[in-house]
Each structure stands twice: as C-alpha cells, then as structure tokens.
mmCIF file of C-alpha atoms (C1' of nucleotides) in Angstrom:
data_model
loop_
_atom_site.group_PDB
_atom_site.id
_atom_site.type_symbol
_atom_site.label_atom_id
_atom_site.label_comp_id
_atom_site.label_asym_id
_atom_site.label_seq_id
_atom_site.Cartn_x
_atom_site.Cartn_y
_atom_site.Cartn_z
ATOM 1 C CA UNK V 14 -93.087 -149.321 -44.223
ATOM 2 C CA UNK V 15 -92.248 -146.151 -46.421
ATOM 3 C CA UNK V 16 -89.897 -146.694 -48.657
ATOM 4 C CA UNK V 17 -89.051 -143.484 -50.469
ATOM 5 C CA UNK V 18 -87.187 -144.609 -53.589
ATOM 6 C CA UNK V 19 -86.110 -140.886 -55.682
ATOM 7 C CA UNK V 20 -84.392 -142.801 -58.224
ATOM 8 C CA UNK V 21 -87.914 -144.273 -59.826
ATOM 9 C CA UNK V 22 -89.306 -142.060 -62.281
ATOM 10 C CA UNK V 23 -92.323 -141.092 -64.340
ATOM 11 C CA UNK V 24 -91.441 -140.321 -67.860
ATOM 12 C CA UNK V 25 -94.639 -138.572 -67.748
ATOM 13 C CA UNK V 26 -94.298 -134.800 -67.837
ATOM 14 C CA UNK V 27 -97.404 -134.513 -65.421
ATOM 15 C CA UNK V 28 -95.636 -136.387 -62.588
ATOM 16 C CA UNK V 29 -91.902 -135.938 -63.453
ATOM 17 C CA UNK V 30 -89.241 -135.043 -61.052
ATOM 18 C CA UNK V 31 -91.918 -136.139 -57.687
ATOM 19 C CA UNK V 32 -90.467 -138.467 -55.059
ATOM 20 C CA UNK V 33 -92.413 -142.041 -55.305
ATOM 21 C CA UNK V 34 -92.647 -144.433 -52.419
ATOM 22 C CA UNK V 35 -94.264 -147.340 -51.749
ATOM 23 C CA UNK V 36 -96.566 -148.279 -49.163
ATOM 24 C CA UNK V 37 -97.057 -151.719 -48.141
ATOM 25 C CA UNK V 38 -101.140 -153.261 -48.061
ATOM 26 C CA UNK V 39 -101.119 -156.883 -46.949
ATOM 27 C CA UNK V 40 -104.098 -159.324 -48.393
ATOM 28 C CA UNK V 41 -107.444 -158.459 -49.084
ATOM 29 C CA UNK V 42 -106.880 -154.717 -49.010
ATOM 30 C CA UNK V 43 -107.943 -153.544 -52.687
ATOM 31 C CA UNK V 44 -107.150 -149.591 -53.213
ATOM 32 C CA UNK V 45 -109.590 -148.424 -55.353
ATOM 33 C CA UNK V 46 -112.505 -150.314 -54.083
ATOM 34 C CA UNK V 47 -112.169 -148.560 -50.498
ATOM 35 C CA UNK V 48 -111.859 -145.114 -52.809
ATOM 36 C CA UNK V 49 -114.641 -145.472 -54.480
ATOM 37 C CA UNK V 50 -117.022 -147.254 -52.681
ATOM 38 C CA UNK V 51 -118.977 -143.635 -51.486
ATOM 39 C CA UNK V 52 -116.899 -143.451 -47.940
ATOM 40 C CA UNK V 53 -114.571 -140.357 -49.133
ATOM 41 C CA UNK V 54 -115.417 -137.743 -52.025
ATOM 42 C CA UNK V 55 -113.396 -136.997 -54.533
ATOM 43 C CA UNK V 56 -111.061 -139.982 -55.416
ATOM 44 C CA UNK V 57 -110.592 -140.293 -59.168
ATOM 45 C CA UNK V 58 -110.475 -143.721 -59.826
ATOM 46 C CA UNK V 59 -109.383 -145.963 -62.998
ATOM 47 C CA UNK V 60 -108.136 -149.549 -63.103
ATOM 48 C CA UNK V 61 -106.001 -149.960 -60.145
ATOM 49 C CA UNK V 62 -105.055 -146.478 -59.923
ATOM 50 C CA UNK V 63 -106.535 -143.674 -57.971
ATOM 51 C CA UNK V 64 -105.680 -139.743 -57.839
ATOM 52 C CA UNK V 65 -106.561 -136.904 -55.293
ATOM 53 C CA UNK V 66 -105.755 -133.501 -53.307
ATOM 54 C CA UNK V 67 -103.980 -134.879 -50.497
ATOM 55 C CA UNK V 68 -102.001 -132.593 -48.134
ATOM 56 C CA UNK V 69 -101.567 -130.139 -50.684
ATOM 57 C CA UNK V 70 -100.548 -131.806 -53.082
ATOM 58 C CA UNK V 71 -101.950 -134.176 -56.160
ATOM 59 C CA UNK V 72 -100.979 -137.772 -55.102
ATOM 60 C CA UNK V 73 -101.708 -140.624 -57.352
ATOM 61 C CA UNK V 74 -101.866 -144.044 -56.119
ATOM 62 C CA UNK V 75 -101.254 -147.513 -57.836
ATOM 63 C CA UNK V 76 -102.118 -150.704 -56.589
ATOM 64 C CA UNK V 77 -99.932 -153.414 -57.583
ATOM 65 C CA UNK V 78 -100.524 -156.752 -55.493
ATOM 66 C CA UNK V 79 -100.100 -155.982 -51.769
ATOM 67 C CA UNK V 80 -98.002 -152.897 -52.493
ATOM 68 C CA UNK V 81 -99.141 -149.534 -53.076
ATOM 69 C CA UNK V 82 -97.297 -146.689 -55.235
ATOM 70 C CA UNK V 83 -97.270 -143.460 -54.100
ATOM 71 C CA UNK V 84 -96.294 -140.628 -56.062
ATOM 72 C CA UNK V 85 -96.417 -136.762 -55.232
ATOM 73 C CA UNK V 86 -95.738 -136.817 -51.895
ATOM 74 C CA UNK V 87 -92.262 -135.853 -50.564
ATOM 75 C CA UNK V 88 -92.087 -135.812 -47.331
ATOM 76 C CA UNK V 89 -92.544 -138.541 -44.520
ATOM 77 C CA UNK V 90 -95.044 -136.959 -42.547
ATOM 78 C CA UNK V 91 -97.296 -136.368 -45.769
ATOM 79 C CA UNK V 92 -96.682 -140.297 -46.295
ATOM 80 C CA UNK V 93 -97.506 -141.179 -42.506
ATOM 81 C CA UNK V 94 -100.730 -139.635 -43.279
ATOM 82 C CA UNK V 95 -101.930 -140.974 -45.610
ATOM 83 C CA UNK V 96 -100.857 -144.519 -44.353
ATOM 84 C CA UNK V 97 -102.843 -143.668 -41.655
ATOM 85 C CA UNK V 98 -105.819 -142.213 -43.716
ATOM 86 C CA UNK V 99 -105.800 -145.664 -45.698
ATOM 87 C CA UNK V 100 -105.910 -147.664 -42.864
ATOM 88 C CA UNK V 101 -103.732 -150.291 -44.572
ATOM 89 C CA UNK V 102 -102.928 -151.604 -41.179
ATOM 90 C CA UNK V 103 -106.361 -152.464 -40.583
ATOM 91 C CA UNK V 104 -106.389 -156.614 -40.035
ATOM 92 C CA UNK V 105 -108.804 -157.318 -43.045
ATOM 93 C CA UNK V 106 -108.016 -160.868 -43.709
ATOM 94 C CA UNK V 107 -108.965 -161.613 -39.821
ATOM 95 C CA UNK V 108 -112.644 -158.815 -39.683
ATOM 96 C CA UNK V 109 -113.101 -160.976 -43.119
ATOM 97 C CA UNK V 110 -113.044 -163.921 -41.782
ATOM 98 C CA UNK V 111 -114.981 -163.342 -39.022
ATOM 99 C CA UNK V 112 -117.837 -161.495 -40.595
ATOM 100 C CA UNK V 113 -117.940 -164.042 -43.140
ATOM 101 C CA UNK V 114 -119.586 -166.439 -40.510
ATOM 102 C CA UNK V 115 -122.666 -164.186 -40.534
ATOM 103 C CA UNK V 116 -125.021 -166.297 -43.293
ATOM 104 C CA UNK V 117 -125.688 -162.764 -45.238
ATOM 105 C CA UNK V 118 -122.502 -161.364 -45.679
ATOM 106 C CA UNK V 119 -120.879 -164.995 -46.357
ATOM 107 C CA UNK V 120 -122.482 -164.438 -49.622
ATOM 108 C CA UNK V 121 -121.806 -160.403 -49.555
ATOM 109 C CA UNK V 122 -117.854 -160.260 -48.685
ATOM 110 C CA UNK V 123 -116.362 -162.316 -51.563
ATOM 111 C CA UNK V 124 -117.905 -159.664 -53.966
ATOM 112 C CA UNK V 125 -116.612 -157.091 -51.977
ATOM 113 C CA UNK V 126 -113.500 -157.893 -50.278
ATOM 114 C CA UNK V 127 -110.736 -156.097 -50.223
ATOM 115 C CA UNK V 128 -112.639 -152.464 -48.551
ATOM 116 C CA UNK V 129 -110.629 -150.879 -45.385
ATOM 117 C CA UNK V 130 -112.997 -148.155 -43.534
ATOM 118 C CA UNK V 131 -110.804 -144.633 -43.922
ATOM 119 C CA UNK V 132 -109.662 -142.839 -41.283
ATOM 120 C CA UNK V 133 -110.644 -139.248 -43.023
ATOM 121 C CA UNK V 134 -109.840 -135.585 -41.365
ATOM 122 C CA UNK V 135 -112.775 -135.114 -39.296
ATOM 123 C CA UNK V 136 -113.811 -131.551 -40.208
ATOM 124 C CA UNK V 137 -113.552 -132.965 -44.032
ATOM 125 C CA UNK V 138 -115.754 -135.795 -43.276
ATOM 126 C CA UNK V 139 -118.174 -133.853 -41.264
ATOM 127 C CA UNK V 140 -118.894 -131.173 -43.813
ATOM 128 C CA UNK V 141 -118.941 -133.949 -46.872
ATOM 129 C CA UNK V 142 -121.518 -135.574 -45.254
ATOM 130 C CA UNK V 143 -123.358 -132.662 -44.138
ATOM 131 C CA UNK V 144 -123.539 -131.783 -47.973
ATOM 132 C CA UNK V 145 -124.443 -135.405 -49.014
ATOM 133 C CA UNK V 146 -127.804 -135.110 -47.168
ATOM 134 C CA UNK V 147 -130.722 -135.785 -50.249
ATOM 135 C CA UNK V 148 -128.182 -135.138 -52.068
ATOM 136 C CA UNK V 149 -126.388 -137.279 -55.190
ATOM 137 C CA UNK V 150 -122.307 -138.108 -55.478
ATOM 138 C CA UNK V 151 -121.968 -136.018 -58.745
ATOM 139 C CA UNK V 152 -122.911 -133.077 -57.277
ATOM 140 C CA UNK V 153 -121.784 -133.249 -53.903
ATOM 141 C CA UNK V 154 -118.472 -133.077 -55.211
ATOM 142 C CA UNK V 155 -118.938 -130.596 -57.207
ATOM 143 C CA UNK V 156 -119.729 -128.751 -54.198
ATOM 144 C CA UNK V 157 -116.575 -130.008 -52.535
ATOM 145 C CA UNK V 158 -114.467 -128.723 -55.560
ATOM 146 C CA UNK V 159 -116.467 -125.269 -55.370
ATOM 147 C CA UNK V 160 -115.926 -124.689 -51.964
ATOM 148 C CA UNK V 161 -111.930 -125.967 -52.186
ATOM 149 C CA UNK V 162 -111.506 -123.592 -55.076
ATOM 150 C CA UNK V 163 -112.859 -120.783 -53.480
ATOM 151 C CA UNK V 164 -112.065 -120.967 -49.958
ATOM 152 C CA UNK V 165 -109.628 -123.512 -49.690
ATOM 153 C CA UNK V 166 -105.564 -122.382 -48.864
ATOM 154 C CA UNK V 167 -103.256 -122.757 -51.538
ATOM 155 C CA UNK V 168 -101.688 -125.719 -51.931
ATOM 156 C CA UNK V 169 -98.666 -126.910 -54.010
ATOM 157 C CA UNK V 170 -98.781 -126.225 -57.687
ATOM 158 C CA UNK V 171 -101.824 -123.718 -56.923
ATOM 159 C CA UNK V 172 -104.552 -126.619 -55.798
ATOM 160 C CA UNK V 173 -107.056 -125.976 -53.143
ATOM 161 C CA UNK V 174 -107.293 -127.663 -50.534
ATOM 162 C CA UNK V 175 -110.151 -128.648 -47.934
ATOM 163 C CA UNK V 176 -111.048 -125.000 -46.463
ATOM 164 C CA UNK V 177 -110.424 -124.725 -42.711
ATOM 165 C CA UNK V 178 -113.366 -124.066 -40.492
ATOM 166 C CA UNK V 179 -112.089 -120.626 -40.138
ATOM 167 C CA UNK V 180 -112.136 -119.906 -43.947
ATOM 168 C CA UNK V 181 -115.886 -121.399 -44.557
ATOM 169 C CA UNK V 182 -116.576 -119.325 -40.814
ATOM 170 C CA UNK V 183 -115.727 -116.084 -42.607
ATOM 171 C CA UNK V 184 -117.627 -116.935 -45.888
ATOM 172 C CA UNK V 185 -120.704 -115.645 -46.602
ATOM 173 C CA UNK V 186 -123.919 -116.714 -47.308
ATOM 174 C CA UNK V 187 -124.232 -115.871 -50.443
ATOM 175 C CA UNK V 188 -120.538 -116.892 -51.469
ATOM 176 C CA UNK V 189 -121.740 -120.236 -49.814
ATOM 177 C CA UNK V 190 -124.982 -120.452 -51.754
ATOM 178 C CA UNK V 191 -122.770 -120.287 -55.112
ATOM 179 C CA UNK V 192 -121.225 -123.154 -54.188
ATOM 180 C CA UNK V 193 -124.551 -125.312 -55.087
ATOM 181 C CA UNK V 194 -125.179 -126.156 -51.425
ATOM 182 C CA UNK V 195 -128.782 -125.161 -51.793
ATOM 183 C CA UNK V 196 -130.663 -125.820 -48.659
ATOM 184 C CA UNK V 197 -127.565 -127.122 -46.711
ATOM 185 C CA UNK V 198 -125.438 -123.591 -46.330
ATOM 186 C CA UNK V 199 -126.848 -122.892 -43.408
ATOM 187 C CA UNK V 200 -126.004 -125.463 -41.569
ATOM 188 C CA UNK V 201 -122.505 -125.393 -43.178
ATOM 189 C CA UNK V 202 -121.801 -122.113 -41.823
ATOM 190 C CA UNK V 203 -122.862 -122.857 -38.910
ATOM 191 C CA UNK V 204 -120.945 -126.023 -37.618
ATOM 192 C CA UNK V 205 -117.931 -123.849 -39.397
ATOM 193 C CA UNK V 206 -118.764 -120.834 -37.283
ATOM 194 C CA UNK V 207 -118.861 -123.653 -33.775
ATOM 195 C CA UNK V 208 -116.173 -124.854 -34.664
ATOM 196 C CA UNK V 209 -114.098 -121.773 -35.794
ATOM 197 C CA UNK V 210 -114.838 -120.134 -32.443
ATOM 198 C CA UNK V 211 -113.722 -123.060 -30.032
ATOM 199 C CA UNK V 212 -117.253 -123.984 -29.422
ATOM 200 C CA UNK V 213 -116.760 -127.624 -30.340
ATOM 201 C CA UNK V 214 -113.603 -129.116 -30.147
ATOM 202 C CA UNK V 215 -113.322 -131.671 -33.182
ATOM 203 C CA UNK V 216 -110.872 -133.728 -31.098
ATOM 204 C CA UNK V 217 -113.359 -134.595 -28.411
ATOM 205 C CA UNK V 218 -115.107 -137.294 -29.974
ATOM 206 C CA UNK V 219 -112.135 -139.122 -31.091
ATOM 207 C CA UNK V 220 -111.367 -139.163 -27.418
ATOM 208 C CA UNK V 221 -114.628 -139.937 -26.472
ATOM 209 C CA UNK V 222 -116.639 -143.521 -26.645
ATOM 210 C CA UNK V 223 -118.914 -143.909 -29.362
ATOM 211 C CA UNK V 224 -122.006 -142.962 -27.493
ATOM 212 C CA UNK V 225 -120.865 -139.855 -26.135
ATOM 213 C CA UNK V 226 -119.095 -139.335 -29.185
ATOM 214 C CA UNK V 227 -122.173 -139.366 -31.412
ATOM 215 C CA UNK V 228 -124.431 -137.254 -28.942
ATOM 216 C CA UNK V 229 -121.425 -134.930 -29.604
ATOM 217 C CA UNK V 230 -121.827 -135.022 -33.505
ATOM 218 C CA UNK V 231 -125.827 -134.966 -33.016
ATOM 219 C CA UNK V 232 -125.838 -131.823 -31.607
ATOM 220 C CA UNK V 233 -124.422 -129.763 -34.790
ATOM 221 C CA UNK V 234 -126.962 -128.887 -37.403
ATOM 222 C CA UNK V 235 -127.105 -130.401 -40.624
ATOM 223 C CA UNK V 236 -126.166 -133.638 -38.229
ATOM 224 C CA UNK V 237 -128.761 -136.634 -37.985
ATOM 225 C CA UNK V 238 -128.084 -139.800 -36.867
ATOM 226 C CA UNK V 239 -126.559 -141.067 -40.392
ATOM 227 C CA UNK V 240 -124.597 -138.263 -40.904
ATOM 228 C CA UNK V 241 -123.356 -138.638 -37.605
ATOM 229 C CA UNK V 242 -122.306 -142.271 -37.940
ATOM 230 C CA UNK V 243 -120.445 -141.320 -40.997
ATOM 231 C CA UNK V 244 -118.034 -139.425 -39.239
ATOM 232 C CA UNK V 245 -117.517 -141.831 -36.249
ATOM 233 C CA UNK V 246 -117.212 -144.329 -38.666
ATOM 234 C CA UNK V 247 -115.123 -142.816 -41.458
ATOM 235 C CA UNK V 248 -113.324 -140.302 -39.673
ATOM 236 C CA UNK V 249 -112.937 -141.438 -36.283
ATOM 237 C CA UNK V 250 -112.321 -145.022 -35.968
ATOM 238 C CA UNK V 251 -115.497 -145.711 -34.036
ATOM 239 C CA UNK V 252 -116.012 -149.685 -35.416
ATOM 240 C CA UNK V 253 -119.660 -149.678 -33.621
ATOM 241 C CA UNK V 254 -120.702 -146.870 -35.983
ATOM 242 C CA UNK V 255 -123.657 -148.320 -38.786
ATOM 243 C CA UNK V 256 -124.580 -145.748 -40.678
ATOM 244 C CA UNK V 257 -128.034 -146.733 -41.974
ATOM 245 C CA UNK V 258 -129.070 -144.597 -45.320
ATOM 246 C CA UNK V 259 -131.490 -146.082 -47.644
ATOM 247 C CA UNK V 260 -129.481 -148.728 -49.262
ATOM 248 C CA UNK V 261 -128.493 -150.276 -46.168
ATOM 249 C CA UNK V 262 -131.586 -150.203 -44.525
ATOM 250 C CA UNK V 263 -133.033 -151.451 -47.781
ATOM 251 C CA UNK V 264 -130.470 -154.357 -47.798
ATOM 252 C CA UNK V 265 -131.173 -155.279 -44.176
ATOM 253 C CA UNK V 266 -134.569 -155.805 -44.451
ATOM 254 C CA UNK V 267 -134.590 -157.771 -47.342
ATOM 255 C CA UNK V 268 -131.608 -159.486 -46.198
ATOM 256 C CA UNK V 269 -132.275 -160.539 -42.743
ATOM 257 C CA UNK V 270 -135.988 -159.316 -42.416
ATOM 258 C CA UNK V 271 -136.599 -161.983 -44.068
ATOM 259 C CA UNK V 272 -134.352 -164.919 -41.602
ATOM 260 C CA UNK V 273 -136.048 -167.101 -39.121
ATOM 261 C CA UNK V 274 -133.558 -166.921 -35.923
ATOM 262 C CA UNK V 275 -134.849 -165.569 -32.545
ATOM 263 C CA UNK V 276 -132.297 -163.180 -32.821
ATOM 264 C CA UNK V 277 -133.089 -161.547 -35.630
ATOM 265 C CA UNK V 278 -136.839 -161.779 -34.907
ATOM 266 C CA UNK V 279 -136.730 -160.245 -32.136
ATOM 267 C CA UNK V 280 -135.703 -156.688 -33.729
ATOM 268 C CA UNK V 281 -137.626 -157.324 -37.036
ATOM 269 C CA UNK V 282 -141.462 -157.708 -36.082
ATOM 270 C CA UNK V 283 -142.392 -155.398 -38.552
ATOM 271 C CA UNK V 284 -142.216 -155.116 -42.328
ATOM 272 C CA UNK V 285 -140.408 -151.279 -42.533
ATOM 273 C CA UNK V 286 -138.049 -150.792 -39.905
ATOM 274 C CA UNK V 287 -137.023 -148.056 -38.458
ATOM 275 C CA UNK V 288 -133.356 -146.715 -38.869
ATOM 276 C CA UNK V 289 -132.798 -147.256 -34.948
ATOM 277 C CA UNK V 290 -133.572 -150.313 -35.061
ATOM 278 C CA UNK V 291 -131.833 -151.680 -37.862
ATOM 279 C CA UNK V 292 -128.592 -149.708 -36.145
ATOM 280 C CA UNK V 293 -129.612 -151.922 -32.442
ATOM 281 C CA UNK V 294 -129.500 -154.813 -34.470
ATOM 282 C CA UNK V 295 -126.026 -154.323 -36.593
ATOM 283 C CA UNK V 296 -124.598 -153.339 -33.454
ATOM 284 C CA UNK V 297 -125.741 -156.390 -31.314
ATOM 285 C CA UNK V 298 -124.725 -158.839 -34.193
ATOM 286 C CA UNK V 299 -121.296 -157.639 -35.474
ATOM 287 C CA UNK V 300 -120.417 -155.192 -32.366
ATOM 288 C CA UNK V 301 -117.029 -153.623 -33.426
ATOM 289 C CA UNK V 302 -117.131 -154.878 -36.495
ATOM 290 C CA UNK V 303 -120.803 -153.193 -37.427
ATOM 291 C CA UNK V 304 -118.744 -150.358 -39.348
ATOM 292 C CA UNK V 305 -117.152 -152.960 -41.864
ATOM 293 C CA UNK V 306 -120.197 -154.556 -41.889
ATOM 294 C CA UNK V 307 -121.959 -151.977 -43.109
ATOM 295 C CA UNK V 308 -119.610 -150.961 -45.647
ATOM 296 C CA UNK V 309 -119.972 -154.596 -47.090
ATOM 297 C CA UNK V 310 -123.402 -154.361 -47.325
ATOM 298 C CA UNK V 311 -123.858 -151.114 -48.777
ATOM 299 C CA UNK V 312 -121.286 -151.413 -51.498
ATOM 300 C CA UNK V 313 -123.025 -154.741 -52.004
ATOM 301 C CA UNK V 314 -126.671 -153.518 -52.430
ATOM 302 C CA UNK V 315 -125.267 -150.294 -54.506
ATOM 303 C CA UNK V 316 -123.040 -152.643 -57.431
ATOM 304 C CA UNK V 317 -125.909 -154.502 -58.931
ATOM 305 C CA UNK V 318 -128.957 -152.546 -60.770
ATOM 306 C CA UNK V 319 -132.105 -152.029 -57.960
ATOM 307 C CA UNK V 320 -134.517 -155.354 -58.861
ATOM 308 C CA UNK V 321 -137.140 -154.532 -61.754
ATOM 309 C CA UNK V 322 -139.075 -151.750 -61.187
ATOM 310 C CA UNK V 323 -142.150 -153.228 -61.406
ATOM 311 C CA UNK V 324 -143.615 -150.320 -59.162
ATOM 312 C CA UNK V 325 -147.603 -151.145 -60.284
ATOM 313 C CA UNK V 326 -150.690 -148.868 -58.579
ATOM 314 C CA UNK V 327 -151.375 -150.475 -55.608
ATOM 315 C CA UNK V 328 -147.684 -150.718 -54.684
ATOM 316 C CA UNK V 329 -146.497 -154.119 -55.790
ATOM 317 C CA UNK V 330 -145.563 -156.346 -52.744
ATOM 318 C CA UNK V 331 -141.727 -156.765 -53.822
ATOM 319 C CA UNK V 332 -141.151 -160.373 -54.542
ATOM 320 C CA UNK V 333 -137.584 -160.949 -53.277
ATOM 321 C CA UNK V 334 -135.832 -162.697 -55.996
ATOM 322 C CA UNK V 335 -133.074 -163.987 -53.469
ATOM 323 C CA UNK V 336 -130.761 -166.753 -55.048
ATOM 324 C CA UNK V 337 -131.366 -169.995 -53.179
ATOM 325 C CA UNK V 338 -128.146 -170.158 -51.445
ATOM 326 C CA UNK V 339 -128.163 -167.234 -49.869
ATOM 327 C CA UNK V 340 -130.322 -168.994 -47.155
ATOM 328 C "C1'" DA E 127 -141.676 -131.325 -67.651
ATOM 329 C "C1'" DT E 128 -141.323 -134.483 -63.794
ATOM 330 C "C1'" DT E 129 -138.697 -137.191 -60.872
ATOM 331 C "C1'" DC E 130 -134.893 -138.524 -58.235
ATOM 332 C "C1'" DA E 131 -130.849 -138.283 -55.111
ATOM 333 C "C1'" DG E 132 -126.385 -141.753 -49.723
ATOM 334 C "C1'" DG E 133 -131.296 -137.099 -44.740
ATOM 335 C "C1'" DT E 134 -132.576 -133.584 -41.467
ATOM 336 C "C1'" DG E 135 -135.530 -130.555 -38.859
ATOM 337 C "C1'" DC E 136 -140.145 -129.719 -37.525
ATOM 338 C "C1'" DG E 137 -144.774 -129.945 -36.179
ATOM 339 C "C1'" DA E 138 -148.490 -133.211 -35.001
ATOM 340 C "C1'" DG E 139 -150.750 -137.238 -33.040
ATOM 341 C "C1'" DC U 196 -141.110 -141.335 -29.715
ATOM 342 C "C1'" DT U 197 -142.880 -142.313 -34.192
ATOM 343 C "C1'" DC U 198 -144.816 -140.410 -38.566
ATOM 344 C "C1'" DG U 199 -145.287 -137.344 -42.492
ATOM 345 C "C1'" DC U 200 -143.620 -133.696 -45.168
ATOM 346 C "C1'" DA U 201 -140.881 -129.883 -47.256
ATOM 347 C "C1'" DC U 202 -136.552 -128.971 -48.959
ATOM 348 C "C1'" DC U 203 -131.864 -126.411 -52.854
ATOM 349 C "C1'" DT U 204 -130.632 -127.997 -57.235
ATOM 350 C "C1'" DG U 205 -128.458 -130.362 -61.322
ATOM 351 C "C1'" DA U 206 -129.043 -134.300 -64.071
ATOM 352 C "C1'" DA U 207 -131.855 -137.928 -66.434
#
DNA sequence: ATTCAGGTGCGAG
DNA sequence: CTCGCACCTGAA
C-alpha cells in the first residue's frame, strides 16, 4: 500500500516541502541489507536509512519495523516503481523457510535474513555489471556517477540520471574512456550502440525463459556467464539465475565440496570446480530459489574477514576451519 | 613499487 | 570444452 501522507514533514532544509509516503515490507525484509549487499550500485547506506537517484529524483528511505519511509518522491507511479524495484512483495518469510532446510544455509540465513533480490531497470543492471567485471565496488561507482553526470538526462533539482542507451550510443570513445572504464568502454559502447539501434530488444528476455533468456544476454560483449546471471537475476526476476563470481564459488566449495551426500558428490569430484558446474548444482538443489540462494551465500562469505592468509610457498592446503555445527 | 579487485575474450591443447 | 593468460586503473 502507498500511503502518501503531505502533512509529515522534515524540518530538515535538505528534504523540506517533499511528499513522504510509506511503503509497507512485511517480516524478514531488512532495507538496507538488500541495498548494500553488492546487488545494485550506488545506494548510500547508514543505520536503517538508505539514499539514491531514483526516477529523477533523490529518494531517501527509512526502515522502521515492517514499514518503509519514503521521501522525495511525489507521484504514484514514481512510488509503484520503486515498490516494484524493492520487491517488498517478495514472500521472504516462506523462500526463508524453505532454504533454511538446506544444512549450509541453515547456518547462513539467520546472519543474513532479511535480503529481497531487486528487480533493477535492465539496461542499468546490464551496463553496472558490465563495468563490475575485475573490477572493485569503489570504483565501479565512480564510473556509474561519471557516466550519469556526463551523459545522463537531467533530472529534478539538476541530478543525473542513468544515461539511456541512446545517450552512451552517441558518446564517444574517448568521452567514455574518461569515465575510468578502462578496458571495458568498448564493450559499453557497443551493447549501447545494439541496443540504441533496435538490434536487441531489452524486453525480450524478461519475456523469455531463463535459458533463452541468458543465451540472449550471452551474446552482447562485455557479457559472460556471471554477468549474465546478474541481470536475469537482479533485473529480470529469473529465480533460477546463480551468478557464480569468486566468492560464491569460493563458498560452495568449501561449503558443500566438502558434504558426503550422493547428491552433492555427484557434481563435486574434483577439488576446483568449474563455474558451470557449481551453477548445475545450485540450480538442481534450490531450483527457483537458486537466485536467493545465492545472494545468501555471497553476502555470507563477503561479511566476515577471508580465513588467515597463511598463503606459504608451496601453496598451503587451506585447512577449513568450519565450526562444528555447521555439519 | 607491487598487488589486488564481484570476469571476459581468446588462442591453444 | 577446458585451461591459461592479458587486461584499464585507482586504491592499499
């Protein structure tokens, strides 16, 4: 439900005289972990409070119990968007519950709980994660900010917003190149340039099912197969979607490399596995739920400090320090 | 100064 | 199809 309510105020100059509503989040959902938790760039984030470019305009966010407070956005179709985009609607107490039956993430989910998976603006998602390739979170958003500042359509009170395909189409290389993309401009400009000239229809793999979806995605440059489950995951609803970067694929192996069911033997024979088949695997064990489960485990594996560093000449076998119950 | 960071594209075996 | 390697670039 939005409830627009004109007659609460800021006294803060800053956010004086904007409309404030409130959107409602029912049990687990927790705000500023799914903002921060690497699925979307750019969320400022403090306490229970988060602030962004959204629709044009600066929108701050405050979680308060299972409601969330929304100010700077006026209008209802701004606010049905970014209900949508925060997938508050999203059953977590029920995926919780079920993925909590899974021996790993029983011990995963309670420090995590709370994380909806986005529904982002595909073009967004697909160049963020085209830029976060090798790439750290500090300055792949400063990239984002460049290229918003400079090729981005004015917004409200003079932000910038996302630039359209059309607008990072036109750009050129060397504008793009000052925007710190380094090796990755290319392929910017070139999904921008597809998709600016009706080449690729960014609606099509919403429509589509995941696999044909994600041979869609694959095809782009810049795109790999993580990239690619990025955006079916965080853009497009696609719950099959495990993106596998280093952490998770990192956390998998240790996690369930290490298990003794037929199941799980059967994909892990080896000691390094390979990205496909740690993807098989997610998506044969949690199905429609791989997405969530995936976000659990990275966010997991990324909030405590990488296990002692004891990296000796002949490549130290890496005890696993695993807590007993986790068994 | 060296190393690292949320992969991808390529050539080779 | 799997494996190994180079790669823009700012920050530690």
């Amino acid at each position: 439900m939005v409830a627009a309510d004109p007659r609460r105020r800021r006294s803060d100059a800053a956010v004086a005289a904007r409309s404030v509503a409130v959107l409602r989040a029912p049990a687990p959902y927790d705000l500023v972990r799914t903002l921060s938790c690497g699925q979307a760039f750019g969320w400022q984030c403090e306490g229970m409070s988060a602030a962004r470019v959204f629709a044009g305009r600066r929108v701050s966010l405050r979680q308060c119990g299972e409601e969330i407070t929304v100010a700077g956005l006026d209008d209802e179709v701004a606010l049905l968007r970014l209900r949508h985009y925060l997938s508050v609607d999203d059953p977590l107490a029920e995926i919780e519950a079920t993925l909590l039956k899974d021996r790993v993430l029983r011990t995963v989910i309670p420090e995590t709980s709370g994380i909806a998976i986005l529904r982002q603006d595909p073009w967004e998602c697909l160049v963020s994660f085209i830029i976060s390739a090798f790439n750290n979170i500090p300055k792949i958003e400063l990239t984002l900010g460049k290229l918003a500042d400079r090729f981005g359509e004015t917004g409200q009170d003079g932000l910038r917003m996302f630039p359209t395909a059309e607008a990072l189409a036109a750009a050129s290389p060397r504008a793009l190149r000052a925007c710190v993309l380094g090796y990755r401009a290319p392929y910017v400009r070139a999904v921008a340039r597809l998709v600016a000239r009706g080449g690729l229809d960014l609606n099509e793999p919403g429509l589509a099912p995941y696999d044909e979806a994600r041979r869609m995605l694959l095809a782009l440059p810049g795109v790999g197969e993580k990239v690619a489950d990025c955006v079916l995951l965080f853009a497009y609803g696609k719950g099959e979607a495990f993106p596998v970067d280093v952490w998770v694929k990192r956390a998998v192996e240790r996690r369930y490399f290490d298990g003794r069911t037929a199941v799980e033997r059967r994909y892990f024979d080896g000691r390094t596995q390979s990205e496909r088949r740690i993807r098989e695997f997610a998506r044969e064990r949690f199905g429609r739920l791989a997405g969530y489960a995936q976000q659990h485990l990275f966010t997991y594996a990324r909030s405590r400090p990488r296990r002692s560093s004891g990296v000796t000449a002949a490549g130290a076998r890496q005890r696993t320090p695993r807590s007993p119950r986790s068994r």
